[in-house]
Coordinates of C-alpha atoms in Angstrom, one line a residue:
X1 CA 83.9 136.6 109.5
X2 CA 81.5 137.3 112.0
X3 CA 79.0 135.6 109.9
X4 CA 80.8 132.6 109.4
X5 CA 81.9 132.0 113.1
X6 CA 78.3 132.3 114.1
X7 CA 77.0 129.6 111.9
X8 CA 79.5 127.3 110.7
X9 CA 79.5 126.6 114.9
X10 CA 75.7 126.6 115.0
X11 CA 75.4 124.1 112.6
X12 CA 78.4 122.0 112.9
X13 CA 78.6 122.5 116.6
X14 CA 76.8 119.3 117.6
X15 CA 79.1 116.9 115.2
X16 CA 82.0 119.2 116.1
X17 CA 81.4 118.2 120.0
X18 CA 80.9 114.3 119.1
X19 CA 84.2 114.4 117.1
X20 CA 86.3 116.6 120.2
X21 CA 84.4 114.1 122.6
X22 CA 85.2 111.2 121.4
X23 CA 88.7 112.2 120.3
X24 CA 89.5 112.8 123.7
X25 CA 88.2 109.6 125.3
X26 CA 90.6 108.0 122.4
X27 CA 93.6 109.4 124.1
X28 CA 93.1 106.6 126.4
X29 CA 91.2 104.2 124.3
X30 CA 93.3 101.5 125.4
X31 CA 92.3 101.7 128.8
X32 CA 88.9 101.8 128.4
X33 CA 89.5 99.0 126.4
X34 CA 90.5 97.3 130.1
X35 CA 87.9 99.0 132.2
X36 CA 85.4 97.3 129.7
X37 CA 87.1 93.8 129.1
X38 CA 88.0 92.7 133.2
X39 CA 89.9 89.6 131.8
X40 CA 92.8 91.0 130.2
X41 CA 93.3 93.1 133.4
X42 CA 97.0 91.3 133.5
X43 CA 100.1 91.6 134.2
X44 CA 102.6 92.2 130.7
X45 CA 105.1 89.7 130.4
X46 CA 108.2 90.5 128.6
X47 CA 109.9 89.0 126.9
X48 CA 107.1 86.8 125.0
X49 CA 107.9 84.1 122.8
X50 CA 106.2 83.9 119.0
X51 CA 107.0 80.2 118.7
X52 CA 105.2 79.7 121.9
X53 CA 102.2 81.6 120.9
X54 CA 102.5 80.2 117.7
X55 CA 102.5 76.4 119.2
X56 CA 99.2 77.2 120.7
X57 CA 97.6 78.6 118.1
X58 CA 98.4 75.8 116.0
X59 CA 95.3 73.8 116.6
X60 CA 92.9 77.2 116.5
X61 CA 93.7 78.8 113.0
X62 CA 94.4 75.5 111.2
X63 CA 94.1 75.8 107.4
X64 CA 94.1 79.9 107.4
X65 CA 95.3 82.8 104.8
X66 CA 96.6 84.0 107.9
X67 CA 97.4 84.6 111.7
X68 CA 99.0 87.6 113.3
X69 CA 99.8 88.3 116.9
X70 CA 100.5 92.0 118.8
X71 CA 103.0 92.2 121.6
X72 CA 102.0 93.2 124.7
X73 CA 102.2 96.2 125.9
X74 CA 102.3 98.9 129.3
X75 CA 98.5 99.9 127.9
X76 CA 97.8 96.5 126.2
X77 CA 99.0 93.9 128.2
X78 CA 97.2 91.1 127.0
X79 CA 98.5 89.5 123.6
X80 CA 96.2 89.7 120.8
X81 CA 95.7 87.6 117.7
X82 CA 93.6 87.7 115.0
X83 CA 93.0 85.0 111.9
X84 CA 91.2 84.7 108.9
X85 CA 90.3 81.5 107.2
X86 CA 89.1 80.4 103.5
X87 CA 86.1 81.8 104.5
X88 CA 84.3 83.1 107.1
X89 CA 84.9 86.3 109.2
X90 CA 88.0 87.7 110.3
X91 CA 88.5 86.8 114.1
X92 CA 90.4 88.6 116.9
X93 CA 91.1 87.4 120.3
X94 CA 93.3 88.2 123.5
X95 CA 95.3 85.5 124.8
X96 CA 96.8 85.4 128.9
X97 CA 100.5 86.5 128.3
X98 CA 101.8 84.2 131.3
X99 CA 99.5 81.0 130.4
X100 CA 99.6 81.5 126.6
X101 CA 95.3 80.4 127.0
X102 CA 92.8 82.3 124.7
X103 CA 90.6 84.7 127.5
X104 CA 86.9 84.6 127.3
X105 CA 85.4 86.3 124.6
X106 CA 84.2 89.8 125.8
X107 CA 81.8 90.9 123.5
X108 CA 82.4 94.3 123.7
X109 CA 84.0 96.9 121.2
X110 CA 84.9 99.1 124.1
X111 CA 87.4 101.9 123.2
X112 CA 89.2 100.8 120.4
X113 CA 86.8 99.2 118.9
X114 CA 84.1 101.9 119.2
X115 CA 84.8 104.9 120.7
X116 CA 87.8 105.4 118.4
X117 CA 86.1 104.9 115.3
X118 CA 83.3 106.8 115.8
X119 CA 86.1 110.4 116.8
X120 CA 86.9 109.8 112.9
X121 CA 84.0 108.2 110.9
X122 CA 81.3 108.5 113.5
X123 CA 80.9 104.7 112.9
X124 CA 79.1 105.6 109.5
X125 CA 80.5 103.0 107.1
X126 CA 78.0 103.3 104.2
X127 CA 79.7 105.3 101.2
X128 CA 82.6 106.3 103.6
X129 CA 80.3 108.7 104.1
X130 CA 81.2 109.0 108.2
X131 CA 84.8 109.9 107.2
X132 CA 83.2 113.0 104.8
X133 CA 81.1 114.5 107.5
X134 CA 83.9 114.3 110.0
X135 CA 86.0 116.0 107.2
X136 CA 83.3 118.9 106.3
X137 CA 83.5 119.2 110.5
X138 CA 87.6 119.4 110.2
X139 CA 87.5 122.3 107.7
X140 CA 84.5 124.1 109.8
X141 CA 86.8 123.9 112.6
X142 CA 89.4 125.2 110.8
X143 CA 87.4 128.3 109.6
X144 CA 86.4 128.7 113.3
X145 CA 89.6 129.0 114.5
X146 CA 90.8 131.8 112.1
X147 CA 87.5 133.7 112.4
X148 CA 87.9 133.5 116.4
X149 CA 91.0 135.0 115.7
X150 CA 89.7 137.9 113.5
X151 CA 86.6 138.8 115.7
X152 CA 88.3 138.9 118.7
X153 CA 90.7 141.7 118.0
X154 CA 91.5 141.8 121.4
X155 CA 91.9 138.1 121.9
X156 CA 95.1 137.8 123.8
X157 CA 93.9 140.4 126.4
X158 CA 90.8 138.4 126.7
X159 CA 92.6 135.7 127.3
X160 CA 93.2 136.9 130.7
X161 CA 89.8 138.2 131.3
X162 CA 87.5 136.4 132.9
X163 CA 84.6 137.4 135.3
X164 CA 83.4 134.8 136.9
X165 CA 80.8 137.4 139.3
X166 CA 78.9 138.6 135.7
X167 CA 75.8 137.6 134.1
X168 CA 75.5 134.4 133.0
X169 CA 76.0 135.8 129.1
X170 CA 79.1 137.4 129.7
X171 CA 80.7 134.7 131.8
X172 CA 80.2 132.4 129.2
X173 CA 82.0 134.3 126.9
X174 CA 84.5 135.4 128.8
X175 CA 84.9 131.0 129.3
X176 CA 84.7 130.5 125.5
X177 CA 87.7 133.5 124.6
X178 CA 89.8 131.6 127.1
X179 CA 89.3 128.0 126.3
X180 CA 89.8 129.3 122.2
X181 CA 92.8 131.1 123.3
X182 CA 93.9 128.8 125.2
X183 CA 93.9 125.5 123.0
X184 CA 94.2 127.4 119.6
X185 CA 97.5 125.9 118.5
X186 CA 96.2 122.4 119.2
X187 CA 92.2 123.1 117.9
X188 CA 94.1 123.9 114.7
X189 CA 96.7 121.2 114.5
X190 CA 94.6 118.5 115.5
X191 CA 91.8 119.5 112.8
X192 CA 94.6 119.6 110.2
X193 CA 96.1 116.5 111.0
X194 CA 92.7 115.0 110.7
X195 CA 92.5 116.1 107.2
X196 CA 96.2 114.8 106.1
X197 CA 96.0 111.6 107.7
X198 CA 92.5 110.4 105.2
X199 CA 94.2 112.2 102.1
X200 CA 93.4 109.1 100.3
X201 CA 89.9 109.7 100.6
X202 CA 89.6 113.4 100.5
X203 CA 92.2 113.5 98.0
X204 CA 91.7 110.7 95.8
X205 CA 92.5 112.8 92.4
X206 CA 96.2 112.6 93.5
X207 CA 97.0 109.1 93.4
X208 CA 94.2 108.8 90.8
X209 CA 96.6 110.9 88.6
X210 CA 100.4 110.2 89.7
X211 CA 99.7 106.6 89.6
X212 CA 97.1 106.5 86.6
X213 CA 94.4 104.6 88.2
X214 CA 96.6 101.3 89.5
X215 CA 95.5 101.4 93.4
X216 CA 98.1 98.5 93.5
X217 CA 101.3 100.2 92.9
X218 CA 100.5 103.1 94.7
X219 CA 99.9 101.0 98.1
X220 CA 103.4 99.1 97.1
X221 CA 105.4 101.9 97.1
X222 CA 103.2 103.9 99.5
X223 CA 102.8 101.3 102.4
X224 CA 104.9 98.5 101.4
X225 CA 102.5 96.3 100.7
X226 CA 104.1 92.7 99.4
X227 CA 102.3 89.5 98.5
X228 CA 103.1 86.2 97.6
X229 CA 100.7 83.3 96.0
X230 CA 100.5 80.1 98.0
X231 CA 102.6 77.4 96.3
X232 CA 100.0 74.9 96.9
X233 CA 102.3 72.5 98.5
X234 CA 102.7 71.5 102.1
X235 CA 106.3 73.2 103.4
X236 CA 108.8 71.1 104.4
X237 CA 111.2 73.2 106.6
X238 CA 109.9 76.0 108.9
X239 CA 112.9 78.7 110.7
X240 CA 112.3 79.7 114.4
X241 CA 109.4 82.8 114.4
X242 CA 111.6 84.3 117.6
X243 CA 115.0 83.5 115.5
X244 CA 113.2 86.4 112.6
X245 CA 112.2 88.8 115.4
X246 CA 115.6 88.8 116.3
X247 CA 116.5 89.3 113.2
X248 CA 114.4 91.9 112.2
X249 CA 115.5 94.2 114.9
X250 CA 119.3 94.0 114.3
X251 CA 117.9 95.4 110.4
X252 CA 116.5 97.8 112.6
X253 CA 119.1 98.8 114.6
X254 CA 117.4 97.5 117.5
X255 CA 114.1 98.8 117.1
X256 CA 111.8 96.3 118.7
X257 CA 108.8 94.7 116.6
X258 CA 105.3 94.8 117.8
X259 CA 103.5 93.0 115.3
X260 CA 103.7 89.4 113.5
X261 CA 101.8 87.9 110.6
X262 CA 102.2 84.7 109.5
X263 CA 101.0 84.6 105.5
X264 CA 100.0 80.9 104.3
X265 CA 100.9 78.9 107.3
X266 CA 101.9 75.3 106.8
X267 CA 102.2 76.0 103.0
X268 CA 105.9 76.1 101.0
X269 CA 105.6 79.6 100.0
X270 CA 104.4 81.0 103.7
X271 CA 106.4 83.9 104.6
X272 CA 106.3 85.7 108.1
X273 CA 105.8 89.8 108.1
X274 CA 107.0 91.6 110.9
X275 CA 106.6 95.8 111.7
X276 CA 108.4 98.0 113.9
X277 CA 107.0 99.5 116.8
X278 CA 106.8 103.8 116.9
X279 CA 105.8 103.9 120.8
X280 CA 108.9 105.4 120.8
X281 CA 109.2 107.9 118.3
X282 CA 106.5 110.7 117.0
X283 CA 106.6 109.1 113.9
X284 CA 104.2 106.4 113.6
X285 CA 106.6 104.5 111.0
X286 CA 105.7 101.6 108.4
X287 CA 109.1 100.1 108.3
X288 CA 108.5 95.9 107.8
X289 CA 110.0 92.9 106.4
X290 CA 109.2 90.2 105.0
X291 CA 110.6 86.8 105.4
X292 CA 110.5 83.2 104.0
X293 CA 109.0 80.8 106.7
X294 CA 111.0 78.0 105.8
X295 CA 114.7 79.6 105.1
X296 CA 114.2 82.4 107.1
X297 CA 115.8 84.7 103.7
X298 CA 114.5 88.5 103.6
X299 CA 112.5 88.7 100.9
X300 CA 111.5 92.5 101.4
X301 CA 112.0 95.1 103.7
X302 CA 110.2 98.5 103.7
X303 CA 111.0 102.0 105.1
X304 CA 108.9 104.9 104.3
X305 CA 109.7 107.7 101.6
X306 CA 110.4 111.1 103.1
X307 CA 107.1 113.0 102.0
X308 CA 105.1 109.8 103.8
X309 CA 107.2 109.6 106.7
X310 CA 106.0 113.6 106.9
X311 CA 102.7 112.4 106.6
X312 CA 103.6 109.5 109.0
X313 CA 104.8 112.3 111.8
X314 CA 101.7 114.3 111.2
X315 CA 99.9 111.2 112.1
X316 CA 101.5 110.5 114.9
X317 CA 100.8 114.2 116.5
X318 CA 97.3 113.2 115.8
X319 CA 97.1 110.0 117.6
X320 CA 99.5 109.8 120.2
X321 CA 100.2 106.0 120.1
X322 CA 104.2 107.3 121.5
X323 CA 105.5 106.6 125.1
X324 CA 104.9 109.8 127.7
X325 CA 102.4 109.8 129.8
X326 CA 102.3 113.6 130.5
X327 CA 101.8 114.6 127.2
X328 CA 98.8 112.1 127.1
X329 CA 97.4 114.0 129.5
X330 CA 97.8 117.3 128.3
X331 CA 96.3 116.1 125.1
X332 CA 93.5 115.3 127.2
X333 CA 93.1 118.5 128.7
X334 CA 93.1 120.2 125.8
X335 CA 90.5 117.9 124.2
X336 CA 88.1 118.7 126.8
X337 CA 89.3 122.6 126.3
X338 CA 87.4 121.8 122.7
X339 CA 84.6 120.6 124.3
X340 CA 84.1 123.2 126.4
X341 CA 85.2 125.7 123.5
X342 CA 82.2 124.4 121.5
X343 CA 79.8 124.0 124.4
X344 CA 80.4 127.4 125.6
X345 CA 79.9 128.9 122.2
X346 CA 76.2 127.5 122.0
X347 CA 75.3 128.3 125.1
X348 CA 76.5 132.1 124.8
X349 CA 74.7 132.1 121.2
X350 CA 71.4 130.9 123.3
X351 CA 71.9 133.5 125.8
X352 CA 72.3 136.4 122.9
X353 CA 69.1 135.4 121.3
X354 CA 66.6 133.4 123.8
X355 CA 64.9 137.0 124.6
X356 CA 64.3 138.0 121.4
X357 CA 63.2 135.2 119.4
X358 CA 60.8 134.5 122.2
X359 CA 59.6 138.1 122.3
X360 CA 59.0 137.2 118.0
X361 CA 57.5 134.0 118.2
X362 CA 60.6 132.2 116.3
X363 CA 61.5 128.8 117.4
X364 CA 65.0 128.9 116.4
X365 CA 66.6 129.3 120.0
X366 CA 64.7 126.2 121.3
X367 CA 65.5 124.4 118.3
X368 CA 69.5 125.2 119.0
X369 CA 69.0 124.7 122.4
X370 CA 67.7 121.1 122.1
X371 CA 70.5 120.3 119.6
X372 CA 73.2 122.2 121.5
X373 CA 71.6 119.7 124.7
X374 CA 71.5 116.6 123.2
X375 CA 75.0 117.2 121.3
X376 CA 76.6 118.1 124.9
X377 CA 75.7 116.8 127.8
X378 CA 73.3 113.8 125.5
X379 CA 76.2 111.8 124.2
X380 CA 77.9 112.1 127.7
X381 CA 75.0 110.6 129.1
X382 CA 74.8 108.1 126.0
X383 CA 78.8 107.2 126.9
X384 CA 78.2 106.8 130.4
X385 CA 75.4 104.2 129.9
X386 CA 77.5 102.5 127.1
X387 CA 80.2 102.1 130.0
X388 CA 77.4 101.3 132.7
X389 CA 75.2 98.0 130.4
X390 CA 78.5 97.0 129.9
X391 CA 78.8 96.4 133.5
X392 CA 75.6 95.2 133.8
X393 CA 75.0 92.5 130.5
X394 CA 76.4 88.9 131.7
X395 CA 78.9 87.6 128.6
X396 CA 77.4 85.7 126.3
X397 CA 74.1 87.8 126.2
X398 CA 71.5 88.0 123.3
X399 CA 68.7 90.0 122.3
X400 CA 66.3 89.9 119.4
X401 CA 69.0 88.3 117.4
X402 CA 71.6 90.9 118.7
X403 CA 74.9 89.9 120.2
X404 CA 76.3 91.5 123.7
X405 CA 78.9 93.7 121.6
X406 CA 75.7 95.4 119.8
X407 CA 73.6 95.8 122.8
X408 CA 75.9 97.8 124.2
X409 CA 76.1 100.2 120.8
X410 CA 72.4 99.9 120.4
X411 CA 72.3 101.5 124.5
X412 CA 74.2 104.3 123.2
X413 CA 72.0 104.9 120.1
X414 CA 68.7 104.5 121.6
X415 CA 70.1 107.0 124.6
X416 CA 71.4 109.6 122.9
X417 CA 68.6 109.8 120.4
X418 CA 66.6 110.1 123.5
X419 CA 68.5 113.1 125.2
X420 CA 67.7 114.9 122.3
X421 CA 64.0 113.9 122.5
X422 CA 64.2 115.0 126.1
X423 CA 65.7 118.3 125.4
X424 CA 63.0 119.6 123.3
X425 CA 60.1 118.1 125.6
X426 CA 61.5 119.7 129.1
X427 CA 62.4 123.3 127.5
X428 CA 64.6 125.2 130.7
X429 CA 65.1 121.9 132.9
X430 CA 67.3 119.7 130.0
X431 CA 70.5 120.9 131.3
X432 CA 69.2 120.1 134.8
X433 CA 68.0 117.1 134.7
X434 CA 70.8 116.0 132.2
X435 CA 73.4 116.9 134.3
X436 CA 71.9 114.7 137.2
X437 CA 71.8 111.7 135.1
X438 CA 75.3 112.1 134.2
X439 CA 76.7 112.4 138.0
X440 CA 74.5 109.6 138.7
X441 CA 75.6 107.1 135.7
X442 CA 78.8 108.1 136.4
X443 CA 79.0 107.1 140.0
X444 CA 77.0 103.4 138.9
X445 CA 79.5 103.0 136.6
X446 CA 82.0 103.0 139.3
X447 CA 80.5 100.7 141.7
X448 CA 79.3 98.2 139.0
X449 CA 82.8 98.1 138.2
X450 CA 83.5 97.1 141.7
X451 CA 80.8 94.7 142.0
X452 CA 81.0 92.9 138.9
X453 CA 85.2 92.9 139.3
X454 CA 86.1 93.5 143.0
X455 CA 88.6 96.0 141.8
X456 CA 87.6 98.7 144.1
X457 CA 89.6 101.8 143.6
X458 CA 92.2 100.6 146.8
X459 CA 92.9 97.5 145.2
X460 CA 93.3 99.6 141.7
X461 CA 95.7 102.0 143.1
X462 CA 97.4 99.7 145.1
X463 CA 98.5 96.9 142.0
X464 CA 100.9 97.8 139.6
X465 CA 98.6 96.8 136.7
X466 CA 95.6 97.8 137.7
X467 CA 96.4 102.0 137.9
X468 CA 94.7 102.3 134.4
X469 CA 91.3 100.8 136.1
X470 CA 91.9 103.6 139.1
X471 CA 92.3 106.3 136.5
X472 CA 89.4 105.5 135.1
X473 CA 87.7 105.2 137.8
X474 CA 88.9 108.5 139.4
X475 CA 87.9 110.5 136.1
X476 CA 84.5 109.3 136.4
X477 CA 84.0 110.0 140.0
X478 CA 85.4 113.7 139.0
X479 CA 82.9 113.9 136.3
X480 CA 79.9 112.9 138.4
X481 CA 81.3 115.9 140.8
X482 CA 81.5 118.2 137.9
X483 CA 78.2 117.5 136.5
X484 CA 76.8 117.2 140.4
X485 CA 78.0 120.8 140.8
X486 CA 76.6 121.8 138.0
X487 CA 73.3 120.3 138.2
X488 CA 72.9 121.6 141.9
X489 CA 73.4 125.6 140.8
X490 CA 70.9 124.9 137.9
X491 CA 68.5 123.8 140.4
X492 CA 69.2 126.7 142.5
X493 CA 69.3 129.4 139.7
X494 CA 65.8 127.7 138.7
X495 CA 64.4 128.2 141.8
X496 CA 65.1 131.9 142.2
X497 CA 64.1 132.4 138.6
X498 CA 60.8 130.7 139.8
X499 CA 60.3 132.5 142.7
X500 CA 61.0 136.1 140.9
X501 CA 59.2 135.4 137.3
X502 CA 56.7 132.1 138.1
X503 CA 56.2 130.1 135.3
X504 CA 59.5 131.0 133.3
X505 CA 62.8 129.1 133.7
X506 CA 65.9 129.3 132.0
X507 CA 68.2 127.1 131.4
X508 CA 71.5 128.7 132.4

């Protein structure tokens, strides 16, 4: 157990911090989202109209498959529509809820367009072989946890141990028994989760077997999926779109809609699809229905099976898309808990072994160390400067053939690669110097927000809608403190070290 514990986190350590990282920046994905896209900084407006929206969207989408529309909400205030045509790409953009007028086109994938996607697939699309790395990392962190818990015999008495005035090894133990203690329950729900919600593509065998190979029935009676062929003929007759929301909450017993999607618009056989909301419920439900655009007749309605809706709940632990604010932030917490869990176990395996594989000639510490460097504090600096060039790229900018939205993933690429390049060239002064750069990216971000907005953090506080840019705001200025601290007792440490044994530096 010992064994395993060591070395499953050695080697999936650094995707295992990516995945936690990124996981908990996607607990407020949504407000990144507005940190990064200043123009649908609005105020929600409720109730909205569909026919309205609808009515101006009529000369945009023209002969489409499709539209759709998302209410606004508290975290998305903005309404946002999306439509695919005959050909050509499928486009989504954000519309002013009061004016009903299309906002500029950010060109950015900001949280939930990168951040998100990368805490589950690490934005590897190719062979879905993203969501099978992520899923190797799941099951390691599985094994972790129950190995924690049978090396540690004494775990729960560690749990209140913890000497801050020891060596540097011990202390950092004594950090990663309480942070595993601490967030085991989560660690181990939130790993399993991961697994059950992508049981499709782990599991394919199952469907493979119970539904003999037809994908099609299986996502019928699964997800409700319904389709309808266009009749080819222009419709004659077309019911009020707010008249079927309406509607589709009193099948509901009022539970309010939050989604729209108009199937072969203008055509005789174009029916409307409407889904429920689950912001308030843990269940992140798939109950729809269907309706016929021109008589307004239910033509299908959905509700979940009970072993899916168990799936459904399990899904909704996961990813927290339900109302309550202090449970978000707890989720948070313990996120970072994970980070620091993982982090902490690196460092202490550094500590444990730096002496003596120095004192052998073997390379394997400073190999670890530049992975365990690059895989921690790297892709914070690699986030940070995916927050900052968005700040600082005007909209509308190109390079080498390369739109704004790709810059800005391209910055975090090229960065990150680099920390890691930089960890192995500055052996002892990585964590240093990376920790600077992080406190200082993360106090730029902050102003460029302010210069490129004007939403300084007391107009942010002081406006209603704005609190999600102060929070964001706020957590990066505690970061920068954080990683300031930090950096400043490396520095410190370092110079001692140097003064006592010249020409040798360590990095904790």
């Amino acid at each position: 157990m010992n064994w395993l514990h060591t070395w499953a986190g050695v080697v999936l350590g650094g995707v295992l911090f990516a995945i936690f990282w990124m996981g908990t920046l996607s607990v407020f994905d949504r407000e990144i989202d507005l940190w990064m896209k200043p123009s649908t900084r609005v105020e929600a407006v409720q109730p909205l109209s569909v026919d309205a929206v609808a009515g101006e969207l009529k000369p945009l989408v023209g002969d489409t498959v499709q539209w759709f529309m998302r209410f606004p909400t508290e975290r998305e205030p903005a309404v946002r529509i999306g439509y695919r045509g005959t050909s050509g790409p499928f486009i989504q953009r954000s519309i002013d809820p009061a004016t009903l007028k299309l906002m500029p086109e950010e060109g950015t994938l900001a949280g939930t367009g990168f951040i998100f996607p990368f805490h589950y697939s690490l934005n590897i699309r190719a062979w879905s072989l993203g969501y099978w790395i992520v899923g190797l990392a799941a099951m390691a962190m599985l094994a972790l946890c129950v190995s924690g818990v049978v090396i540690h015999r004494k775990i729960f008495t560690e749990f209140f141990t913890f000497r801050a005035d020891k060596q540097p090894r011990r202390l950092v133990l004594d950090l990663h028994n309480v942070t595993g203690v601490l967030g085991l329950p989560f660690h181990f729900i939130i790993s399993l989760s991961g697994l059950i919600i992508f049981f499709s593509i782990y599991f394919p065998s199952t469907t493979e077997l119970a539904y003999g190979g037809d994908r099609r029935s299986f996502n019928q009676e699964a997800f409700g999926n319904y389709t309808r062929p266009k009749a080819g003929a222009p419709a004659t007759s077309a019911v009020s779109l707010d008249s079927l929301v309406l509607e589709a909450s009193r099948l509901w017993g009022g539970g309010k809609p939050f989604f729209v999607r108009v199937w072969h618009p203008g055509d005789a056989n174009s029916y409307v699809e409407i889904r429920r909301s689950y912001d308030d419920a843990v269940t992140m439900n798939l109950d729809l229905v269907h309706f016929d655009a021109a008589t307004g007749a239910v033509l299908y309605t959905y509700t979940a099976a009970p072993v899916l809706n168990a799936q459904r709940f399990i899904s909704g632990l996961h990813f927290i898309q339900f109302r309550h604010w202090t449970l978000r932030w707890v989720y948070f917490a313990l996120g970072l808990t994970g980070c620091l869990l993982i982090a902490t176990g690196y460092l202490f395996w550094l500590e444990s072994r730096r002496t003596t594989h120095e004192r052998l000639g073997l390379r394997g510490a400073r190999v670890v160390e530049g992975i365990a460097v690059g895989s921690v504090t790297g892709i914070v600096v690699a986030t940070l400067a995916f927050f900052v060039v968005n700040r600082l790229l005007p909209l509308g900018a190109t390079f080498l053939g390369e739109d704004r939205a790709a810059l800005e993933v391209w910055t975090f690429y090229i960065v990150w690669v680099a920390t890691f390049s930089h960890a192995w060239l500055r052996p002892g002064k990585a964590w240093l110097e990376q920790s600077g750069t992080i406190a200082g990216l993360a106090v730029a971000a902050v102003i460029l927000n302010w210069i490129t907005t004007g939403h300084h953090l007391g107009t942010s506080l002081a406006t209603a809608h704005l609190r999600a840019i102060a929070g964001m705001d706020l957590l990066l200025l505690a970061g920068a403190a954080i990683a300031g601290h930090a950096a400043l007792r490396l520095a410190r440490k370092a110079r001692r070290r140097a003064a006592t044994t010249p020409g040798r530096l360590s990095a904790l």
